[in-house]
PDB file of C-alpha atoms and ligand atoms in Angstrom:
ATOM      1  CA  UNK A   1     115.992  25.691  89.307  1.00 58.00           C
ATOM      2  CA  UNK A   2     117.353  28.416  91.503  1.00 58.00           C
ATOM      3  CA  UNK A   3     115.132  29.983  94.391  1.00 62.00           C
ATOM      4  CA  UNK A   4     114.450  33.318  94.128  1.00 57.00           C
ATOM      5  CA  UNK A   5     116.390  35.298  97.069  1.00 50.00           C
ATOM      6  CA  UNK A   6     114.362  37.231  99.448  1.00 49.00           C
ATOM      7  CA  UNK A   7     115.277  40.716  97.540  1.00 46.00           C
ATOM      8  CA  UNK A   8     112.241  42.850  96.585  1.00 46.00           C
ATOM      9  CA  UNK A   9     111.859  45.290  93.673  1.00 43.00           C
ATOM     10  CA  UNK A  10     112.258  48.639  95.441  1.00 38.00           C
ATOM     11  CA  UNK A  11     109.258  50.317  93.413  1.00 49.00           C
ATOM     12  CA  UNK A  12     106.210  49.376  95.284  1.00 69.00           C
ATOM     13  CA  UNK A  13     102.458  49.901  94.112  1.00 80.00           C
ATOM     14  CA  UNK A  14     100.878  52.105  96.548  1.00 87.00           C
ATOM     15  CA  UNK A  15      97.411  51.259  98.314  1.00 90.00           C
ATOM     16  CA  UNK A  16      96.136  55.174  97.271  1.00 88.00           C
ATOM     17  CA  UNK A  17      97.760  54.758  93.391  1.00 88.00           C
ATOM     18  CA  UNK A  18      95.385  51.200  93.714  1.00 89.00           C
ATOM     19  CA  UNK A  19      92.354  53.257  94.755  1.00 89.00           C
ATOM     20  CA  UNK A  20      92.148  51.633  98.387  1.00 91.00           C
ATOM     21  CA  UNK A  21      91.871  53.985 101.313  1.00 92.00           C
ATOM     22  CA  UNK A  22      94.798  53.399 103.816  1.00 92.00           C
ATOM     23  CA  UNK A  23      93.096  51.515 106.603  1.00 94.00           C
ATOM     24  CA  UNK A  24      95.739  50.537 110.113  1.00 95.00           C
ATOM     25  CA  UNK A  25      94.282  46.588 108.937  1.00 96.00           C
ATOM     26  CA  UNK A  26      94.752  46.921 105.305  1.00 96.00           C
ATOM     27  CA  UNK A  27      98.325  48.710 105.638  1.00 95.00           C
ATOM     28  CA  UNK A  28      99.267  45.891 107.956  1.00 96.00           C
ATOM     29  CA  UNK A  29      97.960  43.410 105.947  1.00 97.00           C
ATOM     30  CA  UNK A  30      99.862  44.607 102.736  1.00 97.00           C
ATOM     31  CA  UNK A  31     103.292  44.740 105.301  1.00 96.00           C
ATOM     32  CA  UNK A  32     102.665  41.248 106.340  1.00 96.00           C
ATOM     33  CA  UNK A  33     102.449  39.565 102.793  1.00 96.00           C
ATOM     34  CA  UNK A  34     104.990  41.723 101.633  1.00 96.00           C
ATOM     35  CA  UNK A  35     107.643  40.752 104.036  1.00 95.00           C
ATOM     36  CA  UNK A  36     107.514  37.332 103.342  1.00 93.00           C
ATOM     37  CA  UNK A  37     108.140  35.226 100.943  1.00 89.00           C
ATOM     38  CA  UNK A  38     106.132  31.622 102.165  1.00 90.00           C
ATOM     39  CA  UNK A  39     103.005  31.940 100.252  1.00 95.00           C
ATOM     40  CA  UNK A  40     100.536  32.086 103.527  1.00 94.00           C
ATOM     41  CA  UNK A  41      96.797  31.556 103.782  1.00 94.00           C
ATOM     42  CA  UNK A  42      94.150  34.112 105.520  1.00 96.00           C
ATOM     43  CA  UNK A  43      94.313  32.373 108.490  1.00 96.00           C
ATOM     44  CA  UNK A  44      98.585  32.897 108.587  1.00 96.00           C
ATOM     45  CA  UNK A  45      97.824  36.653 107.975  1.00 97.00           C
ATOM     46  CA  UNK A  46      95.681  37.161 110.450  1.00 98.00           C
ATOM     47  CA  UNK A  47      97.536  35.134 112.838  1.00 97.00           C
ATOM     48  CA  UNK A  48     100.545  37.676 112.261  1.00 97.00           C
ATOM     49  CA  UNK A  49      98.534  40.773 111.765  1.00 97.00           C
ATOM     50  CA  UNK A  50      97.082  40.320 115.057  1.00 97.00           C
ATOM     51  CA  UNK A  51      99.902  40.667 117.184  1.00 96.00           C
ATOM     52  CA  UNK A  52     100.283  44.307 115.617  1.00 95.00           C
ATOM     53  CA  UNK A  53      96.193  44.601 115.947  1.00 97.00           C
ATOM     54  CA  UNK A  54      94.798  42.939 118.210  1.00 97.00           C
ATOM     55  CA  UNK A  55      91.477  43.466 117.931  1.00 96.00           C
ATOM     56  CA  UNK A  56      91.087  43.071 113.916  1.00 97.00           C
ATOM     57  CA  UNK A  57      89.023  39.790 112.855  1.00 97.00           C
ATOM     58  CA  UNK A  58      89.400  36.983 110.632  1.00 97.00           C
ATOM     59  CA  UNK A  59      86.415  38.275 108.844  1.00 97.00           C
ATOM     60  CA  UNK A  60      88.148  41.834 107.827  1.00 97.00           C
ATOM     61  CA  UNK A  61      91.504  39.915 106.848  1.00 98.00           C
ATOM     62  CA  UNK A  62      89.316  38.111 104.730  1.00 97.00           C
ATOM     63  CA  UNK A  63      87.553  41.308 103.085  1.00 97.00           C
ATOM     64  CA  UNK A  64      90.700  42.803 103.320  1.00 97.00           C
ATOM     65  CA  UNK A  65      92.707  39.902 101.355  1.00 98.00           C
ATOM     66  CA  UNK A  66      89.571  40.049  98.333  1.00 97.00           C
ATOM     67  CA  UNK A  67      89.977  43.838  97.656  1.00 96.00           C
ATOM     68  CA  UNK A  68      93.900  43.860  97.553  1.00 97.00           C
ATOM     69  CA  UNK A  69      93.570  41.233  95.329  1.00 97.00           C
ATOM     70  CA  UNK A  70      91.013  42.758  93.139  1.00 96.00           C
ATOM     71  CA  UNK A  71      93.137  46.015  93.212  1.00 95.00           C
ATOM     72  CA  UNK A  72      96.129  44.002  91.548  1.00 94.00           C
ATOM     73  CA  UNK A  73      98.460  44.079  94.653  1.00 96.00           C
ATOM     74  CA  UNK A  74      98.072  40.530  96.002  1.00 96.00           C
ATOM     75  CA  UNK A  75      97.817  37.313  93.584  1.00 95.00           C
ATOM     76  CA  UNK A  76      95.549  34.726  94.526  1.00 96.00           C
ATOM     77  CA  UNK A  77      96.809  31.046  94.207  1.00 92.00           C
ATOM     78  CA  UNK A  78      94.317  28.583  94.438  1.00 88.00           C
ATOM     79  CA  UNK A  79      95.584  25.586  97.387  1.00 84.00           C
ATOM     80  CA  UNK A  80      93.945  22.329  97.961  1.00 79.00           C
ATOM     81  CA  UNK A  81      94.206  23.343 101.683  1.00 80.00           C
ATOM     82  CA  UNK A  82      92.486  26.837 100.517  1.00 86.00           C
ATOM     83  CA  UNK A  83      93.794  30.258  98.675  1.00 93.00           C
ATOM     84  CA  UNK A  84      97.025  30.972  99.408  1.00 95.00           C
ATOM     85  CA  UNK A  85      97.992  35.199  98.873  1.00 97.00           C
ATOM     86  CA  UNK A  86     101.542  36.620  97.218  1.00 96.00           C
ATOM     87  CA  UNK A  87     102.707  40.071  96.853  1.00 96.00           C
ATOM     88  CA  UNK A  88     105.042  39.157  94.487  1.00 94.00           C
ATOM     89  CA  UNK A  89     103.049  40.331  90.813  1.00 92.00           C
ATOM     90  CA  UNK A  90     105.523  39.401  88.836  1.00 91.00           C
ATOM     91  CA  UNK A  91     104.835  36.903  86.538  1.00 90.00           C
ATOM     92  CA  UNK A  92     106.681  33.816  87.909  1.00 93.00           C
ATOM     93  CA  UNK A  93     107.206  29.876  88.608  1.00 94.00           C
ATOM     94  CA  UNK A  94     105.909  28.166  91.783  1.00 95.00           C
ATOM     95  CA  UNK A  95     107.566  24.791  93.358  1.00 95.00           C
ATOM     96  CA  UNK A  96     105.176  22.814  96.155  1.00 92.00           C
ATOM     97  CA  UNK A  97     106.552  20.988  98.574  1.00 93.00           C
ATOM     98  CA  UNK A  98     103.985  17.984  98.841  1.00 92.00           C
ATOM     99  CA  UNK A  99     105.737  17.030 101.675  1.00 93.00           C
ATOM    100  CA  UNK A 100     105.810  20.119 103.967  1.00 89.00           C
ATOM    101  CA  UNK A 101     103.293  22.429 101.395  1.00 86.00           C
ATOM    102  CA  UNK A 102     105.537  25.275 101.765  1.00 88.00           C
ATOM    103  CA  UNK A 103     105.158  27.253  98.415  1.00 92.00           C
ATOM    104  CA  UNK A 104     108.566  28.570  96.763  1.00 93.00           C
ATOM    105  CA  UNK A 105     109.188  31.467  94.214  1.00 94.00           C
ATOM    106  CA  UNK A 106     111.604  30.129  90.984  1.00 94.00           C
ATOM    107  CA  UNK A 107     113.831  32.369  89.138  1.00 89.00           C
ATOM    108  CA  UNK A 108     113.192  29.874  86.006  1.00 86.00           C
ATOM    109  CA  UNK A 109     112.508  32.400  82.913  1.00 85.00           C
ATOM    110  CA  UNK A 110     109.214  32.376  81.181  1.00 84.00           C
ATOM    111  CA  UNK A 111     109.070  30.353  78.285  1.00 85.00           C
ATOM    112  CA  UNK A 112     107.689  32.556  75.140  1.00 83.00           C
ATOM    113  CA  UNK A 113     108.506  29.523  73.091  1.00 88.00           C
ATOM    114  CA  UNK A 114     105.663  27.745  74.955  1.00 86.00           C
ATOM    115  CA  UNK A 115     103.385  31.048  73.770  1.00 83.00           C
ATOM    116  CA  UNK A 116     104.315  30.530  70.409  1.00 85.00           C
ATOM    117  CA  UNK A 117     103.360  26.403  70.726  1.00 89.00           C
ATOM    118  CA  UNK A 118      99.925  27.213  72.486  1.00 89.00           C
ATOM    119  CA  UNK A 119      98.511  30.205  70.327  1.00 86.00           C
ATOM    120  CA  UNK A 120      98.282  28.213  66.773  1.00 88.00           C
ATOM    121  CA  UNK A 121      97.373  25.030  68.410  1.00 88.00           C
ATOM    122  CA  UNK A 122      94.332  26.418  70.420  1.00 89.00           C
ATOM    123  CA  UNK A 123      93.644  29.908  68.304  1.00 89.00           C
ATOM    124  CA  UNK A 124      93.472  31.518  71.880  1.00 90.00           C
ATOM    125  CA  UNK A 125      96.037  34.637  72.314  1.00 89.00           C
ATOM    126  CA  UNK A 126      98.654  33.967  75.404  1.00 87.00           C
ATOM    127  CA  UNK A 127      98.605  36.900  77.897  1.00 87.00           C
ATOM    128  CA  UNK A 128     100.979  35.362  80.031  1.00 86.00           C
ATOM    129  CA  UNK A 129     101.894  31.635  81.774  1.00 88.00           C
ATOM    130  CA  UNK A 130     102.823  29.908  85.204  1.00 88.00           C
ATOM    131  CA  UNK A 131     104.399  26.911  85.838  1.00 91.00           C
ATOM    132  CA  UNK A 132     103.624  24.821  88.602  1.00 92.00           C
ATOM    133  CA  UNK A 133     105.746  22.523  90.131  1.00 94.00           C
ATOM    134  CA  UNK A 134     105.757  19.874  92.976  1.00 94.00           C
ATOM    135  CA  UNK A 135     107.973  17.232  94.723  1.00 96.00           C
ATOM    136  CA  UNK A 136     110.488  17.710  98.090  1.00 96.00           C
ATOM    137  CA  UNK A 137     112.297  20.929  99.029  1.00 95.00           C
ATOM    138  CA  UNK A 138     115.484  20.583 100.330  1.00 94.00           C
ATOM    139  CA  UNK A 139     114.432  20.597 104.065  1.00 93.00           C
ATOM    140  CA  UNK A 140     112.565  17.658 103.028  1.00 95.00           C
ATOM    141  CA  UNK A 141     114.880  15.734 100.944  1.00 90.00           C
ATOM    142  CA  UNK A 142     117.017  12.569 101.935  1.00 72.00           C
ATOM    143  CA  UNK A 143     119.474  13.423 104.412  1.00 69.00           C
ATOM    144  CA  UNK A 144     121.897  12.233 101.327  1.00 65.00           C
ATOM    145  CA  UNK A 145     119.780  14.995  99.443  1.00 60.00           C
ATOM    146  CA  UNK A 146     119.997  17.052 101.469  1.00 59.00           C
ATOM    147  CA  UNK A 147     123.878  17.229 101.990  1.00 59.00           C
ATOM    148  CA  UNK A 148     124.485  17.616  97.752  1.00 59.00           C
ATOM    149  CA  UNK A 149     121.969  20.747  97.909  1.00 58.00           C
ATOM    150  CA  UNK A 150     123.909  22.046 101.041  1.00 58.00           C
ATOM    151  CA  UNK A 151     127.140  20.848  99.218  1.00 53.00           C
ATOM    152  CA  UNK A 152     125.661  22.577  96.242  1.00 54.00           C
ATOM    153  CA  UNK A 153     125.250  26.255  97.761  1.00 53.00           C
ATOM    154  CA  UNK A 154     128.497  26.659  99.077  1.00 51.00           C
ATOM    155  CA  UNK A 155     130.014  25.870  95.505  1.00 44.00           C
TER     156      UNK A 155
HETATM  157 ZN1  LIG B   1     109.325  20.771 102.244  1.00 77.31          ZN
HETATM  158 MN1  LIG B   2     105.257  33.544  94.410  1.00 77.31          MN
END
């Protein structure tokens, strides 16, 4: 498995093509979840947004976070510890640390093997599929761990 690296595709759905007026909060919003790459909840965004806004609530990140999801320019991932937002749309693997809950992106490829497998077993038609996946991320590995992964990256 191979993280992906913090590169973004350079064409970028638009708020306007989306049909959402360009609010400052909704703009900033967008900017926040676009720049990173940790998976954050609401309560992340509007911890961040606020230093640009000061004055914007939890309540409009909130709204704010619904309709750029319903507009197809955030995904939604469900969390134990509550909805977690990404602006990457691309169809693509997840790893959870259980140890630290940070949420990473995986360059694995989508499996349309695992389509094929599904479809004639279940009669349903396969749109698409994620993977989920969960253990330790290297910050929270052994220390032994930890110094094959470093070891690893340099090679
Ligand atoms: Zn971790
Ligand atoms: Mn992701």
């Amino acid at each position: 498995m191979r993280i992906i690296p913090k590169k973004r595709s350079a064409a970028r759905e638009t708020l306007a093509g989306r049909g959402l007026r360009t609010t400052r909060a909704r703009r900033a919003i967008l900017d926040q979840l676009r720049a990173t790459d940790v998976h954050p909840t609401a309560e992340w965004v509007f911890r961040q947004v606020r230093r640009r806004l000061p004055r914007v609530s939890l309540g409009t990140v909130y709204r704010n976070l619904r309709q750029l999801v319903g507009a197809g320019l955030l995904v939604e991932r469900p969390d134990p510890g509550g909805s977690r937002f990404d602006a990457n749309t691309s169809v693509h693997h997840h790893f959870t640390c259980v140890r630290c809950g940070r949420v990473y992106d995986l360059t694995e490829p989508i499996n349309p093997a695992l389509h094929a497998r599904v479809a004639p077993r279940t009669g349903f038609t396969v749109h698409y599929h994620r993977m989920e996946f969960y253990g330790r991320c290297a910050n929270c590995s052994s220390p032994r761990t930890r110094r094959r992964a470093a070891w690893r990256a340099r090679a």
